[in-house]
Short mmCIF file of C-alpha atoms in Angstrom, two decimals:
data_model
loop_
_atom_site.label_atom_id
_atom_site.label_comp_id
_atom_site.label_asym_id
_atom_site.label_seq_id
_atom_site.Cartn_x
_atom_site.Cartn_y
_atom_site.Cartn_z
CA PHE W 1 8.65 6.52 -9.34
CA LEU W 2 5.80 5.29 -7.14
CA ARG W 3 4.78 8.84 -6.34
CA CYS W 4 4.38 9.41 -10.09
CA LEU W 5 2.42 6.16 -10.53
CA ASN W 6 0.12 7.19 -7.68
CA VAL W 7 -0.08 10.68 -9.21
CA LEU W 8 1.20 12.31 -6.04
CA GLU W 9 3.82 13.93 -8.31
CA LYS W 10 3.87 14.60 -12.03
CA PRO W 11 6.77 13.28 -14.09
CA ASN W 12 9.15 15.79 -15.71
CA SER W 13 8.45 14.23 -19.08
CA GLY W 14 6.65 11.33 -20.69
CA LYS W 15 3.29 9.78 -19.95
CA ILE W 16 1.85 7.38 -17.43
CA LEU W 17 -0.94 5.32 -18.95
CA PHE W 18 -3.49 3.48 -16.83
CA GLU W 19 -6.62 1.93 -18.30
CA GLY W 20 -5.93 3.85 -21.50
CA LYS W 21 -5.79 7.25 -19.81
CA ASP W 22 -2.77 9.52 -19.53
CA LEU W 23 -2.49 10.14 -15.81
CA THR W 24 -0.46 13.28 -16.36
CA ASN W 25 -3.48 15.00 -17.92
CA ILE W 26 -6.57 13.98 -15.96
CA SER W 27 -9.01 16.01 -13.95
CA GLU W 28 -9.05 16.13 -10.15
CA LYS W 29 -12.30 14.14 -10.15
CA GLU W 30 -10.76 11.43 -12.35
CA LEU W 31 -7.68 11.47 -10.13
CA CYS W 32 -9.77 10.75 -7.02
CA ALA W 33 -11.52 7.87 -8.77
CA LEU W 34 -8.16 6.50 -9.91
CA ARG W 35 -6.66 6.59 -6.42
CA GLU W 36 -9.51 4.37 -5.22
CA LYS W 37 -8.04 1.68 -7.49
CA MET W 38 -4.61 1.99 -5.89
CA GLY W 39 -3.31 1.12 -2.46
CA MET W 40 -0.03 2.58 -1.22
CA VAL W 41 2.31 1.01 1.32
CA PHE W 42 4.90 3.56 2.39
CA GLN W 43 8.35 2.67 3.71
CA SER W 44 7.82 4.91 6.72
CA PHE W 45 4.33 3.46 7.42
CA ASN W 46 2.64 6.93 7.50
CA LEU W 47 0.24 5.89 10.24
CA PHE W 48 -1.64 8.56 12.19
CA PRO W 49 -0.08 8.52 15.68
CA ASN W 50 -3.22 9.83 17.41
CA MET W 51 -5.46 7.12 15.92
CA THR W 52 -5.76 3.51 16.99
CA VAL W 53 -4.81 0.68 14.66
CA LEU W 54 -8.47 0.17 13.76
CA GLU W 55 -9.02 3.88 13.11
CA ASN W 56 -5.90 4.05 10.89
CA ILE W 57 -7.30 1.32 8.68
CA LYS W 58 -10.94 2.42 8.44
CA VAL W 59 -10.29 6.14 7.90
CA ALA W 60 -9.65 5.87 4.14
CA PRO W 61 -12.91 4.21 3.07
CA MET W 62 -14.88 6.50 5.34
CA ARG W 63 -13.28 9.69 4.05
CA VAL W 64 -12.57 8.83 0.43
CA LYS W 65 -15.48 6.57 -0.45
CA GLY W 66 -18.03 7.81 2.05
CA ILE W 67 -18.57 4.33 3.46
CA ALA W 68 -20.49 4.25 6.74
CA GLU W 69 -18.36 3.83 9.85
CA ASP W 70 -19.85 0.47 10.84
CA GLU W 71 -19.19 -1.00 7.37
CA ALA W 72 -15.63 0.39 7.31
CA GLU W 73 -15.02 -0.99 10.81
CA LYS W 74 -16.26 -4.44 9.78
CA LYS W 75 -13.88 -4.48 6.80
CA ALA W 76 -11.00 -3.17 8.89
CA LYS W 77 -11.50 -5.89 11.51
CA GLN W 78 -11.51 -8.55 8.79
CA LEU W 79 -8.21 -7.23 7.47
CA LEU W 80 -6.72 -7.06 10.95
CA GLU W 81 -7.53 -10.75 11.28
CA LYS W 82 -5.82 -11.46 7.93
CA VAL W 83 -2.64 -9.59 8.94
CA GLY W 84 -2.61 -11.20 12.38
CA LEU W 85 -3.31 -8.08 14.44
CA SER W 86 -6.91 -8.47 15.58
CA ASP W 87 -5.71 -8.33 19.20
CA ARG W 88 -4.11 -4.90 18.59
CA GLU W 89 -7.04 -2.93 17.16
CA ASN W 90 -7.25 -0.48 20.09
CA GLN W 91 -3.53 0.16 20.38
CA TYR W 92 -1.73 3.18 18.98
CA PRO W 93 1.07 2.90 16.40
CA ALA W 94 3.79 3.91 18.89
CA SER W 95 3.08 0.78 20.94
CA LEU W 96 3.63 -1.54 17.94
CA SER W 97 6.81 -3.03 16.53
CA GLY W 98 7.98 -1.97 13.06
CA GLY W 99 6.60 -5.17 11.54
CA GLN W 100 3.23 -4.67 13.20
CA GLN W 101 3.09 -1.06 11.97
CA GLN W 102 3.90 -2.23 8.45
CA ARG W 103 1.12 -4.83 8.61
CA VAL W 104 -1.30 -2.07 9.67
CA ALA W 105 -0.09 -0.02 6.69
CA ILE W 106 -0.68 -3.01 4.40
CA ALA W 107 -4.19 -3.52 5.79
CA ARG W 108 -4.90 0.17 5.22
CA ALA W 109 -3.68 -0.13 1.62
CA LEU W 110 -5.88 -3.19 1.02
CA ILE W 111 -9.14 -2.02 2.59
CA SER W 112 -10.43 -0.40 -0.58
CA LYS W 113 -9.66 -3.61 -2.55
CA PRO W 114 -7.38 -1.82 -4.99
CA ALA W 115 -6.45 -3.26 -8.38
CA ILE W 116 -2.85 -2.16 -7.82
CA VAL W 117 -0.81 -2.10 -4.62
CA LEU W 118 2.23 0.18 -4.71
CA ALA W 119 4.86 -0.66 -2.09
CA ASP W 120 7.83 1.60 -1.43
CA GLU W 121 10.62 -0.41 0.25
CA PRO W 122 8.05 -2.15 2.46
CA THR W 123 10.79 -4.05 4.30
CA GLY W 124 13.35 -1.25 4.46
CA ASN W 125 12.85 -0.60 8.20
CA LEU W 126 12.39 -4.21 9.27
CA ASP W 127 14.55 -7.07 10.52
CA SER W 128 15.01 -10.10 8.25
CA ARG W 129 12.36 -12.31 9.92
CA THR W 130 9.74 -9.56 9.91
CA SER W 131 10.71 -8.67 6.33
CA SER W 132 10.02 -12.23 5.28
CA ASP W 133 6.61 -12.15 7.00
CA VAL W 134 5.67 -8.84 5.35
CA LEU W 135 6.77 -10.03 1.89
CA GLY W 136 4.80 -13.23 2.33
CA LEU W 137 1.74 -11.24 3.35
CA LEU W 138 2.02 -8.95 0.31
CA LYS W 139 2.43 -11.90 -2.05
CA VAL W 140 -0.47 -13.87 -0.56
CA THR W 141 -2.85 -10.90 -0.52
CA SER W 142 -1.96 -9.86 -4.08
CA GLN W 143 -2.69 -13.40 -5.28
CA LYS W 144 -5.85 -13.80 -3.19
CA PHE W 145 -7.32 -10.45 -4.26
CA HIS W 146 -5.97 -10.67 -7.86
CA GLN W 147 -3.96 -7.49 -7.49
CA THR W 148 -0.92 -6.19 -9.27
CA LEU W 149 1.87 -5.51 -6.80
CA VAL W 150 4.47 -2.91 -7.78
CA MET W 151 7.28 -2.89 -5.27
CA ILE W 152 10.38 -0.74 -5.11
CA THR W 153 13.38 -2.38 -3.47
CA HIS W 154 17.16 -2.09 -3.45
CA ASN W 155 17.45 -5.64 -2.12
CA ASN W 156 18.25 -8.14 -4.90
CA GLU W 157 17.05 -11.11 -2.83
CA ILE W 158 13.64 -9.49 -2.44
CA ALA W 159 13.55 -8.56 -6.12
CA GLN W 160 14.09 -12.21 -7.07
CA LEU W 161 10.72 -13.07 -5.52
CA ALA W 162 8.95 -11.02 -8.19
CA ASP W 163 7.32 -12.37 -11.34
CA ARG W 164 8.90 -9.53 -13.31
CA ILE W 165 11.82 -7.24 -12.49
CA ILE W 166 12.44 -3.84 -14.03
CA ARG W 167 15.74 -2.25 -13.06
CA ILE W 168 15.91 1.53 -12.95
CA GLU W 169 19.15 3.42 -12.46
CA ASP W 170 19.42 7.21 -12.35
CA GLY W 171 15.83 7.53 -13.56
CA LYS W 172 16.26 5.31 -16.62
CA ILE W 173 15.14 1.75 -17.27
CA VAL W 174 18.30 -0.31 -17.76
CA GLN W 175 16.88 -3.84 -17.74
#
């Protein structure tokens, strides 16, 4: 579902409307512009193992938006402070705990100040305490930056934290 919303995959049928446009029929140029408005937090973190924490966060604005490295680095350091990892900027993902890696992934998703943050089971690989921290961080940042947070979860307790719940079973909306 999130891969379709982020237009990484096309749906088998139907339409996905965003800002009045059908995302299933847009040009590659429009698609790139759209992705700048979305941040994605993957369950498996998807961090680059050969890049430091700081490099993992600043790579997107540098490559996608063409932002100068010093500006991207400044923004990345600000986000690292917000997610409580400013002391880890020169470490590599393998040296971080799962919760720390997920916070790096969240910072990376937020650096472009997206209108929508898509989170795929962001607590699926985390212990309960770290899960609570990550959920709190997502909620606070979405409120602070006035973002829509779309989160996929199989955990009913986590779902109850949402303002709105849509239940999907076997590819169909059931509630």
